[in-house]
Structure formats: structure tokens, C-alpha cells
Coordinates of C-alpha atoms in Angstrom, one line a residue:
M18 CA 99.9 -64.0 55.9
N19 CA 97.2 -66.3 54.9
E20 CA 97.1 -67.2 51.2
V21 CA 94.0 -65.6 49.7
S22 CA 92.7 -65.9 46.1
T23 CA 93.1 -63.0 43.7
A24 CA 89.3 -62.9 43.2
S25 CA 88.8 -62.6 47.0
V26 CA 91.2 -59.7 47.2
I27 CA 89.6 -57.9 44.2
T28 CA 86.2 -58.3 45.8
R29 CA 87.3 -56.8 49.1
A30 CA 89.0 -54.0 47.2
E31 CA 85.7 -53.2 45.4
Q32 CA 83.8 -53.3 48.7
L33 CA 86.3 -51.0 50.3
D34 CA 85.9 -48.6 47.3
A35 CA 82.3 -48.1 48.6
L36 CA 84.0 -46.5 51.7
D37 CA 86.3 -44.3 49.7
A38 CA 85.2 -41.2 51.5
I39 CA 86.4 -42.8 54.7
L40 CA 89.3 -45.1 54.1
P41 CA 92.7 -43.7 52.9
F42 CA 93.0 -44.3 49.2
D43 CA 96.7 -45.0 49.4
R44 CA 96.1 -47.9 51.8
R45 CA 93.0 -49.4 50.2
D46 CA 95.0 -52.2 48.4
Q47 CA 96.9 -53.0 51.5
L48 CA 93.7 -53.2 53.6
A49 CA 92.2 -55.5 51.0
L50 CA 95.0 -57.9 51.7
L51 CA 95.0 -57.6 55.4
L52 CA 91.2 -57.6 56.2
T53 CA 88.9 -60.6 55.9
D54 CA 85.5 -60.6 54.2
D55 CA 83.9 -60.4 57.7
D56 CA 86.1 -57.5 58.6
V57 CA 84.9 -55.5 55.6
A58 CA 81.3 -56.4 56.3
T59 CA 81.8 -55.1 59.9
L60 CA 83.2 -51.8 58.7
K61 CA 80.4 -51.3 56.2
H62 CA 77.8 -52.1 58.9
L63 CA 79.4 -49.5 61.2
A64 CA 79.4 -46.9 58.4
S65 CA 75.7 -47.6 57.8
E66 CA 75.1 -47.0 61.5
G67 CA 76.5 -43.5 61.2
M68 CA 79.8 -43.9 62.9
G69 CA 82.0 -40.8 62.4
D70 CA 84.4 -40.9 59.4
N71 CA 87.5 -40.3 61.5
T72 CA 86.5 -43.1 64.0
L73 CA 85.8 -45.5 61.2
R74 CA 89.1 -44.7 59.5
A75 CA 91.0 -45.4 62.7
L76 CA 89.1 -48.6 63.3
A77 CA 89.9 -49.8 59.7
S78 CA 93.6 -49.0 60.2
D79 CA 93.8 -50.7 63.7
L80 CA 91.9 -53.7 62.4
G81 CA 94.4 -54.1 59.5
Y82 CA 97.3 -53.9 62.0
L83 CA 95.7 -56.4 64.4
E84 CA 95.1 -58.9 61.6
A85 CA 98.7 -58.6 60.4
W86 CA 100.1 -58.8 63.9
C87 CA 98.0 -61.8 64.9
Q88 CA 99.0 -63.7 61.8
L89 CA 102.7 -63.1 62.4
A90 CA 102.6 -63.7 66.1
T91 CA 100.3 -66.8 66.1
D92 CA 100.4 -68.1 62.5
A93 CA 96.6 -67.8 62.5
P94 CA 94.0 -65.2 61.7
L95 CA 92.6 -63.0 64.3
P96 CA 90.0 -65.0 66.3
W97 CA 86.6 -63.5 67.3
P98 CA 86.2 -63.1 70.2
A99 CA 89.9 -63.0 71.1
P100 CA 90.9 -65.1 74.2
E101 CA 92.4 -63.2 77.1
S102 CA 95.7 -64.9 76.5
L103 CA 95.9 -63.2 73.1
L104 CA 95.1 -59.8 74.5
L105 CA 97.9 -60.3 77.1
K106 CA 100.3 -61.3 74.3
F107 CA 99.4 -58.2 72.4
V108 CA 100.3 -56.0 75.4
A109 CA 103.6 -58.0 76.0
N110 CA 104.6 -57.6 72.3
H111 CA 104.0 -53.8 72.3
L112 CA 104.9 -52.5 75.8
W113 CA 108.2 -53.8 77.2
D114 CA 111.2 -52.7 79.2
P115 CA 114.0 -51.3 76.9
I116 CA 116.7 -52.1 79.5
K117 CA 115.5 -55.7 79.8
R118 CA 115.3 -56.0 76.0
A119 CA 119.0 -55.0 75.7
E120 CA 119.8 -58.0 78.0
D121 CA 117.3 -60.4 76.6
P122 CA 116.4 -60.1 72.9
S123 CA 113.4 -62.4 73.4
H124 CA 111.7 -59.8 75.7
G125 CA 109.0 -57.8 73.9
M126 CA 108.0 -58.3 70.3
P127 CA 109.7 -61.3 68.7
P128 CA 112.2 -60.3 66.0
E129 CA 110.3 -62.2 63.2
V130 CA 107.1 -60.4 64.1
E131 CA 108.8 -57.1 64.1
S132 CA 110.5 -57.8 60.8
G133 CA 107.2 -58.9 59.3
L134 CA 105.4 -55.8 60.4
R135 CA 108.2 -53.5 59.1
S136 CA 108.1 -55.3 55.7
Q137 CA 104.4 -54.4 55.4
R138 CA 105.1 -50.8 56.5
L139 CA 102.9 -51.3 59.5
L140 CA 105.8 -50.6 62.0
R141 CA 108.2 -47.7 61.7
A142 CA 109.2 -46.5 65.1
D143 CA 111.9 -48.2 67.3
G144 CA 111.3 -49.2 70.9
P145 CA 108.1 -50.0 72.7
H146 CA 104.8 -48.6 71.4
A147 CA 103.3 -45.4 72.9
P148 CA 100.9 -46.5 75.6
G149 CA 98.2 -44.3 74.0
T150 CA 98.6 -46.3 70.8
V151 CA 98.2 -49.6 72.5
R152 CA 95.2 -48.5 74.5
R153 CA 93.6 -47.1 71.3
R154 CA 94.1 -50.4 69.5
L155 CA 92.7 -52.4 72.4
T156 CA 89.7 -50.0 72.4
S157 CA 89.2 -50.5 68.6
W158 CA 89.5 -54.3 69.2
S159 CA 86.8 -54.1 71.8
I160 CA 84.5 -52.0 69.7
L161 CA 84.9 -54.4 66.7
T162 CA 84.2 -57.3 69.0
R163 CA 81.0 -55.8 70.3
S164 CA 79.9 -54.8 66.8
R165 CA 79.9 -58.6 66.0
S166 CA 77.6 -59.2 69.0
L167 CA 80.4 -60.9 70.8
T168 CA 81.8 -60.5 74.3
G169 CA 85.5 -60.1 74.9
S170 CA 87.8 -60.0 77.9
F171 CA 88.8 -56.4 77.6
D172 CA 87.5 -55.4 81.1
G173 CA 89.1 -58.4 82.8
P174 CA 91.4 -57.6 85.8
S175 CA 94.3 -59.6 84.3
L176 CA 94.4 -57.3 81.2
K177 CA 94.0 -54.1 83.3
S178 CA 96.8 -55.2 85.6
A179 CA 99.1 -56.3 82.8
L180 CA 98.5 -53.0 80.9
R181 CA 99.2 -50.9 84.0
L182 CA 102.5 -52.7 84.8
A183 CA 103.6 -52.7 81.1
V184 CA 103.0 -49.0 80.8
R185 CA 105.2 -48.4 83.8
A186 CA 108.0 -50.7 82.5
S187 CA 108.0 -49.2 79.0
A188 CA 107.9 -45.6 80.3
R189 CA 109.5 -43.1 77.8
P190 CA 109.5 -39.3 77.5
R191 CA 106.3 -38.1 75.9
Q192 CA 107.1 -36.8 72.4
R193 CA 105.4 -33.7 71.0
K194 CA 103.3 -34.4 67.9
S195 CA 105.3 -31.6 66.3
R196 CA 108.7 -30.8 67.8
Q197 CA 108.3 -27.2 66.8
A198 CA 105.2 -25.1 66.4
V199 CA 104.3 -23.5 63.0
T200 CA 104.1 -19.9 64.4
G201 CA 103.6 -16.8 62.2
D202 CA 107.3 -16.5 61.2
V203 CA 107.4 -20.1 60.1
L204 CA 104.1 -19.9 58.3
A205 CA 105.4 -16.9 56.3
K206 CA 108.4 -19.0 55.1
L207 CA 106.1 -21.9 54.1
L208 CA 103.8 -19.5 52.2
A209 CA 106.8 -18.0 50.4
A210 CA 107.7 -21.6 49.3
C211 CA 104.4 -21.9 47.5
A212 CA 104.0 -18.4 46.2
G213 CA 103.7 -19.5 42.5
E214 CA 100.5 -19.7 40.4
R215 CA 100.6 -23.4 39.7
L216 CA 97.6 -25.3 40.9
V217 CA 99.7 -27.1 43.5
D218 CA 100.9 -23.8 44.8
L219 CA 97.4 -22.4 45.0
R220 CA 96.2 -25.5 46.8
D221 CA 99.1 -25.6 49.3
R222 CA 98.8 -21.9 50.0
A223 CA 95.1 -22.1 50.6
L224 CA 95.6 -25.2 52.8
L225 CA 98.2 -23.7 55.0
L226 CA 96.4 -20.4 55.5
A227 CA 93.0 -22.0 56.1
A228 CA 94.3 -24.6 58.4
F229 CA 96.2 -22.1 60.5
A230 CA 93.8 -19.2 60.5
S231 CA 90.8 -21.4 61.3
G232 CA 92.3 -22.2 64.7
G233 CA 95.0 -24.7 63.8
R234 CA 92.8 -27.4 62.4
R235 CA 93.8 -31.1 62.7
R236 CA 95.0 -32.7 59.6
S237 CA 91.9 -35.0 59.5
E238 CA 89.7 -31.9 59.6
V239 CA 91.6 -30.3 56.7
A240 CA 91.5 -33.4 54.6
G241 CA 87.7 -33.8 55.3
L242 CA 86.7 -30.3 54.5
R243 CA 84.1 -30.1 51.7
V244 CA 82.8 -27.2 49.6
E245 CA 79.4 -27.8 51.2
D246 CA 80.9 -26.9 54.6
L247 CA 81.8 -23.3 53.4
T248 CA 79.3 -20.4 53.8
D249 CA 79.9 -16.8 52.7
E250 CA 79.2 -14.3 55.4
E251 CA 78.8 -10.5 55.3
P252 CA 82.2 -8.7 55.0
V253 CA 83.6 -7.5 58.3
R254 CA 85.7 -4.4 59.3
T255 CA 89.5 -4.8 59.4
D256 CA 89.4 -3.1 62.8
P257 CA 85.9 -3.4 64.5
S258 CA 86.7 -0.4 66.6
V259 CA 87.1 1.8 63.6
P260 CA 83.8 2.3 61.7
D261 CA 85.5 3.4 58.5
S262 CA 88.2 0.7 58.3
P263 CA 88.2 -1.4 55.1
R264 CA 86.0 -4.5 54.9
L265 CA 87.4 -8.0 54.6
P266 CA 85.7 -11.1 53.1
C267 CA 84.4 -13.5 55.7
L268 CA 83.7 -17.2 55.5
S269 CA 82.3 -19.7 58.0
I270 CA 83.5 -23.3 58.1
R271 CA 81.3 -26.1 59.4
L272 CA 83.6 -28.7 60.8
G273 CA 80.9 -31.4 61.4
R274 CA 81.8 -34.1 63.9
T275 CA 85.4 -33.5 65.2
K276 CA 87.6 -35.3 67.6
T277 CA 86.1 -33.5 70.6
T278 CA 82.4 -33.3 69.4
T279 CA 79.8 -36.0 69.2
S280 CA 76.9 -34.2 67.6
D281 CA 76.3 -34.3 63.9
G282 CA 75.8 -30.5 64.0
G283 CA 79.4 -30.0 64.7
E284 CA 81.2 -26.7 65.2
Q285 CA 81.8 -23.6 63.1
V286 CA 84.8 -21.4 62.9
L287 CA 85.5 -18.2 60.8
L288 CA 88.0 -17.3 58.2
I289 CA 88.6 -13.6 57.5
G290 CA 90.6 -11.8 54.9
R291 CA 93.7 -13.3 53.2
P292 CA 92.8 -17.0 54.0
V293 CA 89.4 -16.5 52.4
M294 CA 90.9 -15.0 49.2
A295 CA 93.5 -17.8 49.0
L296 CA 90.8 -20.5 49.4
K297 CA 88.5 -19.0 46.8
H298 CA 91.4 -18.5 44.4
W299 CA 92.2 -22.2 44.6
L300 CA 88.6 -23.4 44.2
D301 CA 88.0 -21.1 41.3
D302 CA 91.2 -22.0 39.4
A303 CA 90.7 -25.7 40.2
G304 CA 87.0 -25.6 39.1
I305 CA 85.9 -27.2 42.3
N306 CA 82.2 -26.5 43.0
E307 CA 81.3 -29.4 45.3
G308 CA 82.9 -32.2 47.2
P309 CA 86.4 -32.2 48.8
V310 CA 88.1 -28.9 49.0
F311 CA 91.7 -30.2 49.1
R312 CA 92.5 -32.9 46.5
R313 CA 95.5 -34.7 45.1
I314 CA 97.2 -33.2 42.1
D315 CA 99.3 -35.5 39.9
Q316 CA 102.6 -34.6 38.2
W317 CA 100.8 -33.5 35.1
G318 CA 98.5 -31.1 37.0
N319 CA 95.4 -33.2 36.9
I320 CA 93.1 -32.9 40.0
D321 CA 91.8 -36.1 41.5
R322 CA 88.1 -36.2 42.6
R323 CA 89.1 -37.7 45.9
A324 CA 90.1 -35.8 49.0
L325 CA 93.7 -35.6 50.3
T326 CA 94.3 -38.1 53.1
P327 CA 95.3 -36.8 56.5
Q328 CA 98.8 -38.2 55.9
S329 CA 99.0 -36.2 52.7
V330 CA 98.3 -33.0 54.6
N331 CA 101.3 -33.9 56.8
L332 CA 103.5 -34.7 53.8
I333 CA 102.6 -31.4 52.1
L334 CA 103.7 -29.4 55.2
K335 CA 107.0 -31.3 55.4
S336 CA 107.6 -30.8 51.7
R337 CA 107.1 -27.1 51.9
C338 CA 109.3 -27.0 55.0
K339 CA 112.1 -28.6 52.9
Q340 CA 111.6 -26.0 50.1
A341 CA 111.7 -23.2 52.7
E342 CA 115.0 -24.6 54.0
L343 CA 113.5 -25.7 57.3
D344 CA 114.2 -29.1 58.9
P345 CA 111.1 -31.1 58.0
T346 CA 111.8 -33.6 60.9
L347 CA 111.0 -30.8 63.3
F348 CA 107.5 -30.1 62.0
S349 CA 104.3 -32.0 61.4
A350 CA 100.8 -31.0 60.6
H351 CA 100.0 -30.7 64.3
G352 CA 102.5 -27.8 64.4
L353 CA 99.8 -25.7 62.7
R354 CA 97.5 -26.4 65.8
S355 CA 100.1 -25.7 68.4
G356 CA 101.5 -22.8 66.4
Y357 CA 98.1 -21.1 66.2
L358 CA 97.8 -21.0 70.0
T359 CA 101.4 -20.1 70.5
E360 CA 101.1 -17.2 68.0
A361 CA 97.9 -16.1 69.8
A362 CA 99.7 -16.1 73.1
N363 CA 102.6 -14.1 71.6
R364 CA 100.2 -11.5 70.3
G365 CA 98.4 -11.1 73.6
I366 CA 95.1 -12.6 72.5
P367 CA 93.1 -13.7 75.5
L368 CA 93.0 -17.5 75.9
P369 CA 89.1 -17.8 75.9
E370 CA 89.0 -15.9 72.6
A371 CA 91.7 -18.1 71.0
M372 CA 89.9 -21.2 72.2
Q373 CA 86.7 -20.1 70.5
Q374 CA 88.6 -20.5 67.2
S375 CA 90.8 -23.5 68.0
L376 CA 87.8 -25.3 69.7
H377 CA 90.0 -26.7 72.4
K378 CA 87.8 -28.2 75.1
S379 CA 90.5 -28.4 77.7
V380 CA 91.6 -25.1 79.2
A381 CA 94.6 -26.8 80.7
Q382 CA 95.8 -28.2 77.4
A383 CA 95.3 -24.8 75.6
A384 CA 96.9 -22.9 78.5
H385 CA 100.1 -25.0 78.1
Y386 CA 101.0 -23.0 75.0
Y387 CA 100.2 -19.7 76.7
N388 CA 102.3 -20.7 79.7
D389 CA 105.3 -21.5 77.5
A390 CA 105.0 -18.1 75.8
E391 CA 104.7 -16.3 79.1
R392 CA 107.8 -18.1 80.5
K393 CA 109.9 -17.1 77.5
Q394 CA 108.8 -13.5 77.7
G395 CA 109.0 -13.2 81.5
R396 CA 111.9 -12.3 83.9
A397 CA 112.0 -15.5 85.9
A398 CA 114.3 -17.3 83.4
R399 CA 116.5 -14.1 83.0
L400 CA 118.0 -13.8 86.4
I401 CA 121.5 -14.5 85.0
I402 CA 121.9 -13.7 81.3

């Protein structure tokens, strides 16, 4: 890493504080060390241009990684624009053939680069990177280059060819984001693990119920939820077909700009019944009337003004899994999303109706969970039992 003055790091940290609604709080000090003054200025410019929070958060994370990798791999800061040779080097360092690596340790990412990235907690997984991660970082690199009014070599035939061949060589089985889905039975165990009346129990119970019942929201959507996004609706009948059935509280949630929407108007989903009551119980007891809905709580029970990070949402779920005597390595926050659709399929809810709540844009992707459920309940796999 380049030696930087303490004053320069403090200045960048202060500038990053201006983006505290976007950048993960637990990584701000690390980003202040990794990013340059020009990097911070670029992020602030993109924020002022109205770039979505999730996109800007990903750009900042990718930029920090690129700066660290380049310094370790070339002993120099990230150049702007990057020469084509550096782009090819990035691909070669991250997508490689595991079989050839076993025979030739110099193949792929050099050991000293890998060690340096691991020491900075920027690299955790073993083996070549996921192709999607490499493509995303190259896309971020391209966006950041254009934002500086520069032209890169990202559309060059050499890079496209190298990327295509490297992806083929590094092929590995696609891993589920959550090895197991958080279906209704799993959710019940997680809720039992936070059945107390401590603030942290109220928060986690509201978070799990709201995230699941609102269609299996992504962890970034859960972390980004604000009180201003919640609107009380008229109570609805428990059973719409029975006029005299009890009424349940109803709440609409405005999700704003999500992963699959580009308009600022965003999308809305509904919460009905128990999740609404859990959410209001948390907000009332926590005294939260505006700003982030789900916030960090320290060991003394003090509630932070800042929102939970998406990673914190994932850690909360894993922590509750452990308390419920479930294997936390089998579950992640994405299990709430896959679990919602799996549970909907198990209960016979039509796919289009479930997609209205989950906001999946791809029928094929959403139908995958339904197909799994139908196969497990069908006769085709029971010819010999």
C-alpha cells in the first residue's frame, strides 16, 4: 500500500462520512485507507448525480478492492484510464484453471497478492473468483472510468476473448446464495429464538417477519428501509371470501429503487397481520419515528442512528440460526427470498400472485422454486421407494 499521511486519511474519512447513508459504516475506515482523494471525489459526484444507493455502495466496494489489488499486483496505484494490459492481468489473476494451478503455483493470482488481499479482509474464498464477480468489478471499473470523462479498453476484443476463455477454464459449479431456503418451518424456529422482549429481540423478530412476508426482500432492501417508506392502510379481512372474518392491520412498503427497477418511484408491497404488529412494536419501543427502520443496537441496549448494513442483516440471520440450533453455514439472508417463493409453492399459491409480492421480474427464475417444490411432491421421483 502507498504510504499516506494521517491527515489525508482523516480528511477522506470525513468526506466519506458525508455518504454515510450509502457506504457501509463498518468499512468506512478501511475505504479511507484504500481510496484516493480523486476516488472519493468521484463517488461524491456520482451521489450528487442521483446514482442509486445500492449501485454506489457496490461501486465504492469494488473501487476499494481494485485499488488494493492494483497496488499489490503492480506496486503502483490504480491508473486512470487503465491500460488494456492491466485489465487482462486482472482477469488472469481472478479467473484461472484450478487443475493447472495445482501443477503450477504461479498460475492465477500470485501468492503475495493473494496474501495481501486476505490480510486486508478483501479476499476470503478459495479458488478462482465467480465469473459474475469479475464481470461486475470490470463493469464498475468501466463506469468509474467514464465518470472521470476518460475512455478505457473495456470493449476491446482482447479483453472479451480473454474473459470468455478464462470463464471456461475456471468453470465451477454454481453455488446457491443460500444453501437452504428459510421456509415457514425454519422461520418459526428463528422467531422462537428471538421471542423475548429485549430491544434486540423486538428488532430481529420484526426484521425476519417483515423481510419474509413482504416477498422475501433482499438484505440491501431490508437495511435501506426507512420509516418514511411505511404507510398505514385500511385493515383487511382475514379471509376476503368471508365478510364477517376478523380484520387485520395492513401496511404498504415503498421500496424505492431496487435491483430490478430503475425508476425513482420504485415498487410497493404489502404487509398484513402479524408482521405489521411486530414492526410497530419494534418502532414504538425503540422510539423510532423517522429515518432507518432497522438499526444497530450495542451491548448496552443503545440504538444507533445509522441503519444496519446489508452484511449485518446476514449476520443477524446466521446468529439466530445458531441460537435455534440450525447450522448457520447452510443459511444466508437470501434464504428469506428463496424461502418465500418455496413456501408459496408449497402452499399452492399461484406463481403470478407470489411474484406480485416478491417482485421477481423473471418468470423463469421465480418458477425454479415452484418446479423444485412440484418435483418433491410429485410421483416421478417415487417410482422406487
